[in-house]
Amino acid sequence: MSVDVDDPLARERAHLSASRAALRAMREDVESLDIKDVTANWVNAVVLTRQIEDRVKALADLADTPLFFGRLDYLHTTQEGQRFYIGRRHVHDADGDPMVIDWRAPVSQPYYQASKKNPQDVGLRRRFGYTGGDLTAYEDEHLSDPAAETFFGSAEGSHTSRLLQAEIERPRVGPMRDIVATIQPEQDEIVRSDLSGTVCVQGGPGTGKTAVGLHRVAYLLYAHRERLARTGTLVIGPNRSFLHYIEQVLPALGELEVKQATVDDLVAHVEVRGTDEAATAVVKGDARMAEVLRRAVWSHVSLPTEPLMVVRGSRRWRVPAYELEEIVRELTDRDIRYGAAREALPQRIAHAVLVRMEQAGEAPDDRVQNAVARNAAVKAVVKECWPAVDPAKLVLRLLSDPDFLAEHAAGVLSEDEQKLLLWAKHALGSPMPKARGVKTAKWSAADAVLVDETTDLVERTHSLGHVVVDEAQDLSPMQYRAIGRRCTTGSATVLGDLAQGTTPWATESWAQALAHLGKPEAVVEELTAGFRVPREVIAYASRLLPHMSPGLAPVESVRENPGSLEILRSAPEALDASVVAACVEALTHEGSIGLIAADARIAPLAEALDAAGMAYLSPGEETTAESRLTLVPASLAKGLEYDYVVLDEPSAVVDGEPDERTGLRRLYVALTRAVSGLAVVHATDLPEQLAP
């Protein structure tokens, strides 16, 4: 194919075509591998087959996803005269020479960090614009030319890059997409922070904190692949709808093995079938519950009062009670799990017996010690002094036995707090019902976290190499502890916004949260530049901040989109029809539409949409070009985003929460889900906090 050498766009398109051909060849090379030549047994064959399949998936060329989005032209030093195309994955030609450089490689970092003040030896930074998968435009930034304009996206941020702005504002249909082409310098610093450190990112709506966390995972897997392949990574989200929304980001970056879960998934030791009142859930989520559970677990240990007699053949070996007591006390004083100490106890007792055998002239070995540890008399002592503990049964007893709870909560929880914990009594104050079985009890989500804490007291929880937790402001101290157990030997990325805390137990400060996580030394980074929500919309929502999160800096949006906010007053009897009309108007625009309403308003709005013949989705269902309207309960809106949002009756959103502060925070979340435009439809007066 001939290329017009005088047409820069034609040359770039030719490089794109050649890069796609090279990627296809890389994929074909992997597909052609014959594992019979390199495997000696079926186990190796299965493992290698899986690795090959994953590699083939990672080399997929997604038609609508640009293979590269930028270019760096270096000036001097070791890169003199070199040109690098920056993309989502590495691509090389038949000779092994790079055609596209992975955005995570060190040589790519200046694409995000270079500026006129610090050009990092970059002469030119080029951004590419795409329509679908076709390269249609480019934009150059000459970092060595003081007369050339500086774009937003470099450190100075003097002007807005048109292509960068277009990429940020591109209509959203389907799940969340990566932001690899639009990462800003302050975001890039967080993304590339070291694996050994835990990072907490405080970011208001539209600052990109979720995307930053996911891109940090992709970067860490690139920089520390072998280590994280051994230890594992995990992304924790607030609910299934949110996880479904973000699930395509990492695969688009070539990372297929990162697991995703909710906190409820992590602590699924019991079946959750019940719910708690808010006051009860707050107490169950309090970090003081860890001490109550610790006391309850270790209360099962008792000191021996009788000597031990071990019979082997014709010989009898006696261990006095005081020596058994010393062994038990020593194990209780050590910082080990209850179950590990219980497993060590018979071996310690057996060792005491072997000492007596050696003193008598015998020469016992390890086999003799193991046999003594299994002796019936030794087992009887262990059972009596250190009985097995079933975590679920212990929590069940705490929640249903007032005396047992009072014994272990004394000085930790008040009497009123203890009453809140106990499962409901029969009417008129009749006696507490007998403890139900573990399988039939109506466990709540907070109960499951207590069982997880108890399980860890008995047996240490497996630790991963890195954990990302999003919407972390809504977690209770006990939930933080549950997550912290999963990264005791690893690190974490904590993402959230204190202003969006909408649970009764929402964290008051990141310092408190990180202490409960077990990472008090974590660095807290704040993102205040907004790239998603239009300036007019975020300014309107920020009126709520002084009333719900005083002292928190408002987001400064870089996007000007006049006319992006509409406040529509409706007659009460016409509210549903007005909301439907607003949805019809929103659908005249490109992209996804979210109709957000108080949970209690979802049913009547669903009826109104059905009556109007308008199809709609539920959160978690993927939007398509044919089905772009999603009906979203306010309780599930957090973390989601839509091109246009219609918000129904703000006062109902506030009134739907147990207190005003939580209600205002829920409203703040709902107001900040829009990428391009927001229409607020109301029949009752707006909350007074929205007044200018």
mmCIF file of N, CA and C in Angstrom, residues 11-77:
data_model
loop_
_atom_site.group_PDB
_atom_site.id
_atom_site.type_symbol
_atom_site.label_atom_id
_atom_site.label_comp_id
_atom_site.label_asym_id
_atom_site.label_seq_id
_atom_site.Cartn_x
_atom_site.Cartn_y
_atom_site.Cartn_z
ATOM 1 N N ARG A 11 0.684 8.848 7.150
ATOM 2 C CA ARG A 11 1.798 8.077 7.710
ATOM 3 C C ARG A 11 1.398 7.435 9.036
ATOM 4 N N GLU A 12 0.655 8.163 9.841
ATOM 5 C CA GLU A 12 0.240 7.602 11.130
ATOM 6 C C GLU A 12 -0.754 6.455 10.926
ATOM 7 N N ARG A 13 -1.624 6.610 9.949
ATOM 8 C CA ARG A 13 -2.563 5.524 9.646
ATOM 9 C C ARG A 13 -1.823 4.293 9.145
ATOM 10 N N ALA A 14 -0.779 4.523 8.379
ATOM 11 C CA ALA A 14 0.021 3.394 7.896
ATOM 12 C C ALA A 14 0.709 2.682 9.059
ATOM 13 N N HIS A 15 1.180 3.448 10.026
ATOM 14 C CA HIS A 15 1.816 2.829 11.200
ATOM 15 C C HIS A 15 0.783 2.044 12.007
ATOM 16 N N LEU A 16 -0.434 2.569 12.082
ATOM 17 C CA LEU A 16 -1.491 1.847 12.786
ATOM 18 C C LEU A 16 -1.784 0.518 12.100
ATOM 19 N N SER A 17 -1.883 0.538 10.756
ATOM 20 C CA SER A 17 -2.146 -0.702 10.011
ATOM 21 C C SER A 17 -1.012 -1.701 10.200
ATOM 22 N N ALA A 18 0.230 -1.208 10.141
ATOM 23 C CA ALA A 18 1.379 -2.098 10.328
ATOM 24 C C ALA A 18 1.418 -2.660 11.745
ATOM 25 N N SER A 19 1.033 -1.852 12.719
ATOM 26 C CA SER A 19 1.021 -2.308 14.110
ATOM 27 C C SER A 19 -0.048 -3.369 14.326
ATOM 28 N N ARG A 20 -1.210 -3.173 13.713
ATOM 29 C CA ARG A 20 -2.263 -4.185 13.828
ATOM 30 C C ARG A 20 -1.818 -5.499 13.182
ATOM 31 N N ALA A 21 -1.117 -5.407 12.056
ATOM 32 C CA ALA A 21 -0.615 -6.619 11.398
ATOM 33 C C ALA A 21 0.425 -7.312 12.276
ATOM 34 N N ALA A 22 1.269 -6.532 12.935
ATOM 35 C CA ALA A 22 2.284 -7.105 13.820
ATOM 36 C C ALA A 22 1.639 -7.773 15.032
ATOM 37 N N LEU A 23 0.609 -7.143 15.571
ATOM 38 C CA LEU A 23 -0.097 -7.741 16.707
ATOM 39 C C LEU A 23 -0.762 -9.047 16.282
ATOM 40 N N ARG A 24 -1.333 -9.061 15.094
ATOM 41 C CA ARG A 24 -1.955 -10.282 14.583
ATOM 42 C C ARG A 24 -0.918 -11.393 14.436
ATOM 43 N N ALA A 25 0.284 -11.032 13.973
ATOM 44 C CA ALA A 25 1.357 -12.024 13.828
ATOM 45 C C ALA A 25 1.804 -12.550 15.190
ATOM 46 N N MET A 26 1.868 -11.663 16.187
ATOM 47 C CA MET A 26 2.229 -12.090 17.539
ATOM 48 C C MET A 26 1.210 -13.103 18.067
ATOM 49 N N ARG A 27 -0.056 -12.819 17.807
ATOM 50 C CA ARG A 27 -1.113 -13.720 18.260
ATOM 51 C C ARG A 27 -1.024 -15.065 17.536
ATOM 52 N N GLU A 28 -0.788 -15.029 16.235
ATOM 53 C CA GLU A 28 -0.687 -16.271 15.464
ATOM 54 C C GLU A 28 0.507 -17.101 15.912
ATOM 55 N N ASP A 29 1.604 -16.439 16.284
ATOM 56 C CA ASP A 29 2.774 -17.167 16.787
ATOM 57 C C ASP A 29 2.430 -17.948 18.054
ATOM 58 N N VAL A 30 1.669 -17.320 18.938
ATOM 59 C CA VAL A 30 1.290 -18.000 20.183
ATOM 60 C C VAL A 30 0.322 -19.142 19.893
ATOM 61 N N GLU A 31 -0.635 -18.894 19.003
ATOM 62 C CA GLU A 31 -1.627 -19.929 18.676
ATOM 63 C C GLU A 31 -0.985 -21.146 18.017
ATOM 64 N N SER A 32 0.160 -20.944 17.372
ATOM 65 C CA SER A 32 0.806 -22.045 16.645
ATOM 66 C C SER A 32 1.716 -22.900 17.528
ATOM 67 N N LEU A 33 1.875 -22.499 18.790
ATOM 68 C CA LEU A 33 2.759 -23.268 19.672
ATOM 69 C C LEU A 33 2.246 -24.689 19.836
ATOM 70 N N ASP A 34 3.142 -25.668 19.788
ATOM 71 C CA ASP A 34 2.798 -27.076 19.978
ATOM 72 C C ASP A 34 3.314 -27.506 21.346
ATOM 73 N N ILE A 35 2.410 -27.672 22.296
ATOM 74 C CA ILE A 35 2.830 -27.975 23.670
ATOM 75 C C ILE A 35 3.412 -29.375 23.794
ATOM 76 N N LYS A 36 3.172 -30.235 22.806
ATOM 77 C CA LYS A 36 3.712 -31.596 22.882
ATOM 78 C C LYS A 36 5.239 -31.591 22.876
ATOM 79 N N ASP A 37 5.808 -30.565 22.265
ATOM 80 C CA ASP A 37 7.265 -30.506 22.152
ATOM 81 C C ASP A 37 7.939 -30.028 23.429
ATOM 82 N N VAL A 38 7.164 -29.433 24.358
ATOM 83 C CA VAL A 38 7.802 -28.812 25.527
ATOM 84 C C VAL A 38 7.272 -29.324 26.861
ATOM 85 N N THR A 39 6.301 -30.227 26.859
ATOM 86 C CA THR A 39 5.754 -30.724 28.121
ATOM 87 C C THR A 39 6.063 -32.202 28.289
ATOM 88 N N ALA A 40 6.390 -32.564 29.530
ATOM 89 C CA ALA A 40 6.739 -33.952 29.818
ATOM 90 C C ALA A 40 5.584 -34.724 30.435
ATOM 91 N N ASN A 41 4.587 -34.036 30.953
ATOM 92 C CA ASN A 41 3.456 -34.733 31.578
ATOM 93 C C ASN A 41 2.185 -33.912 31.399
ATOM 94 N N TRP A 42 1.067 -34.534 31.752
ATOM 95 C CA TRP A 42 -0.219 -33.898 31.502
ATOM 96 C C TRP A 42 -0.452 -32.675 32.384
ATOM 97 N N VAL A 43 0.145 -32.654 33.586
ATOM 98 C CA VAL A 43 -0.021 -31.493 34.460
ATOM 99 C C VAL A 43 0.596 -30.253 33.813
ATOM 100 N N ASN A 44 1.847 -30.398 33.331
ATOM 101 C CA ASN A 44 2.496 -29.281 32.651
ATOM 102 C C ASN A 44 1.723 -28.859 31.406
ATOM 103 N N ALA A 45 1.162 -29.843 30.723
ATOM 104 C CA ALA A 45 0.402 -29.547 29.506
ATOM 105 C C ALA A 45 -0.826 -28.694 29.825
ATOM 106 N N VAL A 46 -1.528 -29.042 30.903
ATOM 107 C CA VAL A 46 -2.715 -28.277 31.293
ATOM 108 C C VAL A 46 -2.337 -26.847 31.666
ATOM 109 N N VAL A 47 -1.270 -26.708 32.454
ATOM 110 C CA VAL A 47 -0.831 -25.381 32.884
ATOM 111 C C VAL A 47 -0.417 -24.536 31.683
ATOM 112 N N LEU A 48 0.380 -25.127 30.785
ATOM 113 C CA LEU A 48 0.862 -24.375 29.630
ATOM 114 C C LEU A 48 -0.287 -24.020 28.694
ATOM 115 N N THR A 49 -1.242 -24.929 28.534
ATOM 116 C CA THR A 49 -2.400 -24.642 27.691
ATOM 117 C C THR A 49 -3.165 -23.436 28.220
ATOM 118 N N ARG A 50 -3.340 -23.390 29.547
ATOM 119 C CA ARG A 50 -4.033 -22.246 30.165
ATOM 120 C C ARG A 50 -3.244 -20.958 29.943
ATOM 121 N N GLN A 51 -1.933 -21.023 30.088
ATOM 122 C CA GLN A 51 -1.106 -19.830 29.882
ATOM 123 C C GLN A 51 -1.182 -19.340 28.438
ATOM 124 N N ILE A 52 -1.191 -20.285 27.504
ATOM 125 C CA ILE A 52 -1.283 -19.913 26.090
ATOM 126 C C ILE A 52 -2.639 -19.266 25.803
ATOM 127 N N GLU A 53 -3.707 -19.841 26.356
ATOM 128 C CA GLU A 53 -5.039 -19.270 26.152
ATOM 129 C C GLU A 53 -5.121 -17.847 26.693
ATOM 130 N N ASP A 54 -4.531 -17.631 27.879
ATOM 131 C CA ASP A 54 -4.542 -16.287 28.461
ATOM 132 C C ASP A 54 -3.728 -15.316 27.607
ATOM 133 N N ARG A 55 -2.607 -15.795 27.089
ATOM 134 C CA ARG A 55 -1.767 -14.939 26.253
ATOM 135 C C ARG A 55 -2.494 -14.558 24.970
ATOM 136 N N VAL A 56 -3.201 -15.508 24.375
ATOM 137 C CA VAL A 56 -3.966 -15.224 23.160
ATOM 138 C C VAL A 56 -5.038 -14.168 23.443
ATOM 139 N N LYS A 57 -5.717 -14.298 24.591
ATOM 140 C CA LYS A 57 -6.735 -13.304 24.954
ATOM 141 C C LYS A 57 -6.110 -11.930 25.149
ATOM 142 N N ALA A 58 -4.928 -11.897 25.786
ATOM 143 C CA ALA A 58 -4.264 -10.623 26.045
ATOM 144 C C ALA A 58 -3.820 -9.937 24.763
ATOM 145 N N LEU A 59 -3.617 -10.711 23.701
ATOM 146 C CA LEU A 59 -3.162 -10.151 22.422
ATOM 147 C C LEU A 59 -4.318 -9.837 21.481
ATOM 148 N N ALA A 60 -5.534 -9.880 21.996
ATOM 149 C CA ALA A 60 -6.688 -9.582 21.153
ATOM 150 C C ALA A 60 -6.631 -8.134 20.666
ATOM 151 N N ASP A 61 -6.988 -7.923 19.421
ATOM 152 C CA ASP A 61 -7.028 -6.588 18.833
ATOM 153 C C ASP A 61 -8.490 -6.145 18.798
ATOM 154 N N LEU A 62 -8.860 -5.282 19.726
ATOM 155 C CA LEU A 62 -10.241 -4.833 19.818
ATOM 156 C C LEU A 62 -10.482 -3.756 18.767
ATOM 157 N N ALA A 63 -11.426 -4.003 17.895
ATOM 158 C CA ALA A 63 -11.614 -3.146 16.716
ATOM 159 C C ALA A 63 -11.899 -1.696 17.075
ATOM 160 N N ASP A 64 -12.670 -1.467 18.141
ATOM 161 C CA ASP A 64 -13.048 -0.103 18.496
ATOM 162 C C ASP A 64 -12.112 0.526 19.514
ATOM 163 N N THR A 65 -11.046 -0.178 19.887
ATOM 164 C CA THR A 65 -10.102 0.337 20.880
ATOM 165 C C THR A 65 -8.796 0.703 20.198
ATOM 166 N N PRO A 66 -8.380 1.967 20.253
ATOM 167 C CA PRO A 66 -7.135 2.381 19.584
ATOM 168 C C PRO A 66 -5.937 1.571 20.076
ATOM 169 N N LEU A 67 -5.128 1.102 19.141
ATOM 170 C CA LEU A 67 -3.948 0.323 19.506
ATOM 171 C C LEU A 67 -2.885 1.216 20.134
ATOM 172 N N PHE A 68 -2.815 2.455 19.677
ATOM 173 C CA PHE A 68 -1.964 3.443 20.340
ATOM 174 C C PHE A 68 -2.704 4.774 20.338
ATOM 175 N N PHE A 69 -2.397 5.598 21.308
ATOM 176 C CA PHE A 69 -3.119 6.863 21.461
ATOM 177 C C PHE A 69 -2.180 8.059 21.523
ATOM 178 N N GLY A 70 -0.862 7.813 21.533
ATOM 179 C CA GLY A 70 0.072 8.927 21.621
ATOM 180 C C GLY A 70 1.423 8.587 21.028
ATOM 181 N N ARG A 71 2.266 9.626 20.893
ATOM 182 C CA ARG A 71 3.605 9.442 20.354
ATOM 183 C C ARG A 71 4.553 10.388 21.070
ATOM 184 N N LEU A 72 5.756 9.919 21.337
ATOM 185 C CA LEU A 72 6.802 10.742 21.920
ATOM 186 C C LEU A 72 7.983 10.800 20.964
ATOM 187 N N ASP A 73 8.450 12.001 20.665
ATOM 188 C CA ASP A 73 9.671 12.190 19.884
ATOM 189 C C ASP A 73 10.731 12.764 20.818
ATOM 190 N N TYR A 74 11.783 11.983 21.047
ATOM 191 C CA TYR A 74 12.843 12.413 21.962
ATOM 192 C C TYR A 74 13.866 13.272 21.230
ATOM 193 N N LEU A 75 14.614 14.076 22.015
ATOM 194 C CA LEU A 75 15.581 15.011 21.451
ATOM 195 C C LEU A 75 17.015 14.506 21.524
ATOM 196 N N HIS A 76 17.473 14.196 22.730
ATOM 197 C CA HIS A 76 18.888 13.929 22.943
ATOM 198 C C HIS A 76 19.090 12.662 23.757
ATOM 199 N N THR A 77 20.211 12.612 24.471
ATOM 200 C CA THR A 77 20.625 11.525 25.369
ATOM 201 C C THR A 77 20.485 10.181 24.676
#
